[in-house]
Amino acid sequence: MKKIIVLLILMLTTAALVPVKGQNVNVNIHVNIDRQPAWGPVGYTYVDFYYFPDLNIYYDVNRQLFHYTSRRGWVASRYLPPKYQRYDLYRMYKVVLTGRDPWIQNKVHKRQYAHFRGNRTQVVIRHSTDHRYQKSRNNTYGWVEERPGSPKTVTDRTSSGNKQQPSTGKQPGKTTSGRSSSGSTSRSTVSSGNTSRSSTTGTDRTSGTNSNNRTGSGRSAK
């Protein structure tokens, strides 16, 4: 009889502890505010993806990967191709999405969020005074890789009332010419029909930028 009583007590104790553990796990999973980039919008404790209506691209907050289209379909990469260096992600509107593989619904997203194109009123984390963003304000993730030997471009800038110009890496009194460099970056090609992915290796090339040219920011993608 004593054994039965002890067994019942153990079972009741275990049952009482399980919900508490599960509750803690759920709270931890649904908070990733510290991983959000400084150019992300304020007001969200958890984000799976950002969608950029101006560029029709996605950003995976947890994996820190961009998803954009190419001839091979949807591509996942740590950085965007050089053609995106003229855009300023701090100024562009980001739609917050939850769930997996949002590019499968890309046609719906293009139509549903088209009215946000050109919207420059969204407050980003870097400009927030909320103490919850103390760590994420320092997550200054660039969106186009700067490689040795290539002209420097401002890929991690803040927006302000003054018009900003990209740096060409020149010093007063010295004349330098733009150089191009190439390197291999690891990418994943994502199939839009299902959730399977296959790894591929692509090569990006960054073209030299003449000091007389200016790089505009915050333009809508065509």
Coordinates of C-alpha atoms in Angstrom, one line a residue, residues 13-220:
T13 CA 4.6 15.8 -8.8
T14 CA 5.8 15.0 -12.3
A15 CA 2.5 16.1 -13.9
A16 CA 2.6 19.4 -12.0
L17 CA 6.1 20.2 -13.2
V18 CA 5.6 19.5 -16.9
P19 CA 3.4 22.5 -17.8
V20 CA 5.8 24.8 -16.1
K21 CA 8.7 23.6 -18.2
G22 CA 6.7 23.8 -21.3
Q23 CA 5.7 27.4 -20.5
N24 CA 9.2 28.5 -20.1
V25 CA 10.3 26.9 -23.4
N26 CA 7.4 28.7 -25.3
V27 CA 8.5 32.1 -23.9
N28 CA 12.1 31.6 -25.0
I29 CA 11.2 30.4 -28.5
H30 CA 9.0 33.4 -29.2
V31 CA 11.4 36.1 -28.3
N32 CA 14.3 37.0 -30.7
I33 CA 14.5 40.8 -30.2
D34 CA 18.2 40.6 -29.6
R35 CA 18.8 39.1 -33.1
Q36 CA 16.8 41.7 -35.0
P37 CA 19.0 44.0 -37.1
A38 CA 19.4 47.7 -36.3
W39 CA 17.6 48.5 -39.6
G40 CA 14.6 46.4 -38.6
P41 CA 11.3 48.1 -37.5
V42 CA 10.5 48.6 -33.8
G43 CA 7.6 47.1 -31.9
Y44 CA 8.2 43.4 -32.3
T45 CA 9.6 41.0 -29.7
Y46 CA 9.7 38.1 -32.2
V47 CA 10.1 38.1 -36.0
D48 CA 10.6 35.3 -38.5
F49 CA 11.0 37.3 -41.7
Y50 CA 11.0 40.8 -43.1
Y51 CA 9.5 41.5 -46.5
F52 CA 10.7 44.5 -48.5
P53 CA 7.9 45.7 -50.9
D54 CA 10.4 48.1 -52.7
L55 CA 12.8 45.3 -53.6
N56 CA 10.6 42.2 -53.4
I57 CA 13.0 40.3 -51.2
Y58 CA 12.9 38.6 -47.8
Y59 CA 15.2 38.6 -44.8
D60 CA 15.3 35.6 -42.4
V61 CA 16.0 37.2 -38.9
N62 CA 16.9 33.9 -37.1
R63 CA 19.3 32.7 -39.8
Q64 CA 20.5 36.2 -41.0
L65 CA 19.9 35.3 -44.6
F66 CA 18.5 37.3 -47.5
H67 CA 16.2 35.6 -50.0
Y68 CA 16.0 37.1 -53.5
T69 CA 15.2 35.9 -57.0
S70 CA 17.7 35.0 -59.7
R71 CA 17.6 32.9 -62.9
R72 CA 17.8 29.8 -60.7
G73 CA 14.8 30.8 -58.6
W74 CA 14.8 32.0 -55.0
V75 CA 18.3 32.2 -53.6
A76 CA 19.4 32.4 -49.9
S77 CA 22.6 34.3 -49.1
R78 CA 24.2 36.2 -46.3
Y79 CA 24.6 39.2 -48.6
L80 CA 22.6 40.7 -51.5
P81 CA 24.2 41.1 -55.0
P82 CA 26.2 44.3 -55.7
K83 CA 23.3 45.9 -57.6
Y84 CA 21.5 46.4 -54.2
Q85 CA 24.3 48.5 -52.7
R86 CA 22.5 51.7 -53.8
Y87 CA 19.5 51.0 -51.6
D88 CA 19.3 52.0 -48.0
L89 CA 17.6 49.3 -45.8
Y90 CA 17.3 51.8 -42.9
R91 CA 14.9 53.9 -44.9
M92 CA 12.9 51.2 -46.6
Y93 CA 9.6 49.8 -45.3
K94 CA 9.7 46.3 -43.8
V95 CA 6.7 44.1 -43.4
V96 CA 7.0 41.7 -40.5
L97 CA 6.0 38.1 -41.3
T98 CA 5.9 34.9 -39.2
G99 CA 6.0 31.3 -40.5
R100 CA 8.2 29.3 -42.8
D101 CA 9.2 29.9 -46.5
P102 CA 7.2 33.1 -47.1
W103 CA 8.4 33.3 -50.7
I104 CA 6.0 30.6 -51.6
Q105 CA 3.3 33.3 -51.2
N106 CA 5.3 35.9 -53.0
K107 CA 2.6 36.7 -55.6
V108 CA 0.2 37.4 -52.7
H109 CA 2.7 39.5 -50.9
K110 CA 3.6 41.6 -53.9
R111 CA -0.1 42.5 -54.4
Q112 CA -1.0 42.8 -50.7
Y113 CA 1.9 45.1 -49.6
A114 CA 2.4 47.1 -52.8
H115 CA 1.0 50.2 -51.1
F116 CA 4.0 50.3 -48.8
R117 CA 6.4 51.0 -51.7
G118 CA 8.1 54.3 -51.2
N119 CA 7.0 54.5 -47.6
R120 CA 9.8 56.1 -45.5
T121 CA 7.9 56.7 -42.3
Q122 CA 8.8 53.5 -40.4
V123 CA 10.9 53.9 -37.3
V124 CA 13.9 51.5 -37.1
I125 CA 15.5 49.9 -34.1
R126 CA 18.7 52.0 -34.3
H127 CA 16.6 55.2 -33.7
S128 CA 14.6 53.7 -30.9
T129 CA 15.0 54.7 -27.2
D130 CA 13.3 51.6 -25.9
H131 CA 15.6 49.8 -23.5
R132 CA 14.5 46.4 -24.9
Y133 CA 16.5 47.3 -28.1
Q134 CA 19.7 48.1 -26.2
K135 CA 21.5 45.1 -27.7
S136 CA 19.9 44.9 -31.1
R137 CA 20.7 48.6 -31.8
N138 CA 24.3 47.4 -32.3
N139 CA 23.3 44.7 -34.8
T140 CA 24.6 46.7 -37.7
Y141 CA 24.4 43.9 -40.3
G142 CA 25.4 45.1 -43.8
W143 CA 23.4 43.9 -46.8
V144 CA 26.1 44.0 -49.5
E145 CA 29.5 42.5 -48.8
E146 CA 32.5 44.8 -48.9
R147 CA 35.5 43.0 -50.2
P148 CA 39.2 43.9 -50.0
G149 CA 40.3 46.0 -53.0
S150 CA 36.8 47.1 -53.9
P151 CA 35.6 50.7 -53.5
K152 CA 33.9 51.3 -50.1
T153 CA 30.2 51.8 -50.2
V154 CA 28.0 52.7 -47.3
T155 CA 26.0 49.5 -46.7
D156 CA 25.3 50.2 -43.1
R157 CA 24.2 53.8 -42.7
T158 CA 21.6 55.6 -40.8
S159 CA 19.0 57.8 -42.4
S160 CA 18.8 61.5 -41.4
G161 CA 17.6 64.8 -42.8
N162 CA 20.8 65.3 -44.6
K163 CA 21.5 63.6 -47.9
Q164 CA 24.2 61.0 -47.5
Q165 CA 26.8 60.0 -50.1
P166 CA 28.7 56.7 -50.2
S167 CA 32.3 56.7 -49.4
T168 CA 34.7 55.9 -52.3
G169 CA 37.7 55.3 -50.0
K170 CA 39.6 58.3 -51.4
Q171 CA 41.8 60.7 -49.4
P172 CA 42.2 64.4 -50.2
G173 CA 44.9 65.1 -52.7
K174 CA 45.0 61.5 -53.9
T175 CA 43.4 60.0 -57.0
T176 CA 42.5 56.4 -57.0
S177 CA 40.7 54.3 -59.6
G178 CA 37.9 51.9 -58.9
R179 CA 38.9 48.3 -58.8
S180 CA 36.8 45.2 -58.9
S181 CA 37.3 42.0 -57.0
S182 CA 35.6 38.7 -57.0
G183 CA 35.1 36.1 -54.4
S184 CA 33.0 33.0 -53.8
T185 CA 30.0 33.3 -51.6
S186 CA 28.0 30.3 -50.4
R187 CA 24.3 30.4 -51.3
S188 CA 21.4 28.1 -51.2
T189 CA 18.8 27.8 -54.0
V190 CA 15.3 27.6 -52.6
S191 CA 12.6 25.9 -54.6
S192 CA 9.3 27.9 -54.5
G193 CA 7.2 24.7 -55.0
N194 CA 8.3 23.1 -51.7
T195 CA 10.6 23.7 -48.7
S196 CA 13.6 21.7 -50.0
R197 CA 16.9 23.5 -50.5
S198 CA 20.1 22.6 -52.2
S199 CA 23.5 24.2 -51.7
T200 CA 25.3 25.9 -54.6
T201 CA 28.2 28.2 -54.9
G202 CA 28.0 31.5 -56.8
T203 CA 30.4 34.3 -57.6
D204 CA 29.5 37.9 -57.0
R205 CA 31.4 40.7 -58.6
T206 CA 31.5 44.2 -57.3
S207 CA 32.2 46.9 -59.9
G208 CA 34.4 49.9 -59.2
T209 CA 32.6 53.2 -58.4
N210 CA 33.9 56.4 -59.9
S211 CA 34.2 59.3 -57.4
N212 CA 32.1 61.5 -59.7
N213 CA 29.1 59.2 -59.5
R214 CA 26.6 59.3 -56.6
T215 CA 24.8 56.4 -55.2
G216 CA 21.1 57.1 -54.5
S217 CA 19.4 55.4 -51.5
G218 CA 15.9 54.4 -50.8
R219 CA 14.8 54.0 -54.4
S220 CA 12.0 51.6 -55.4

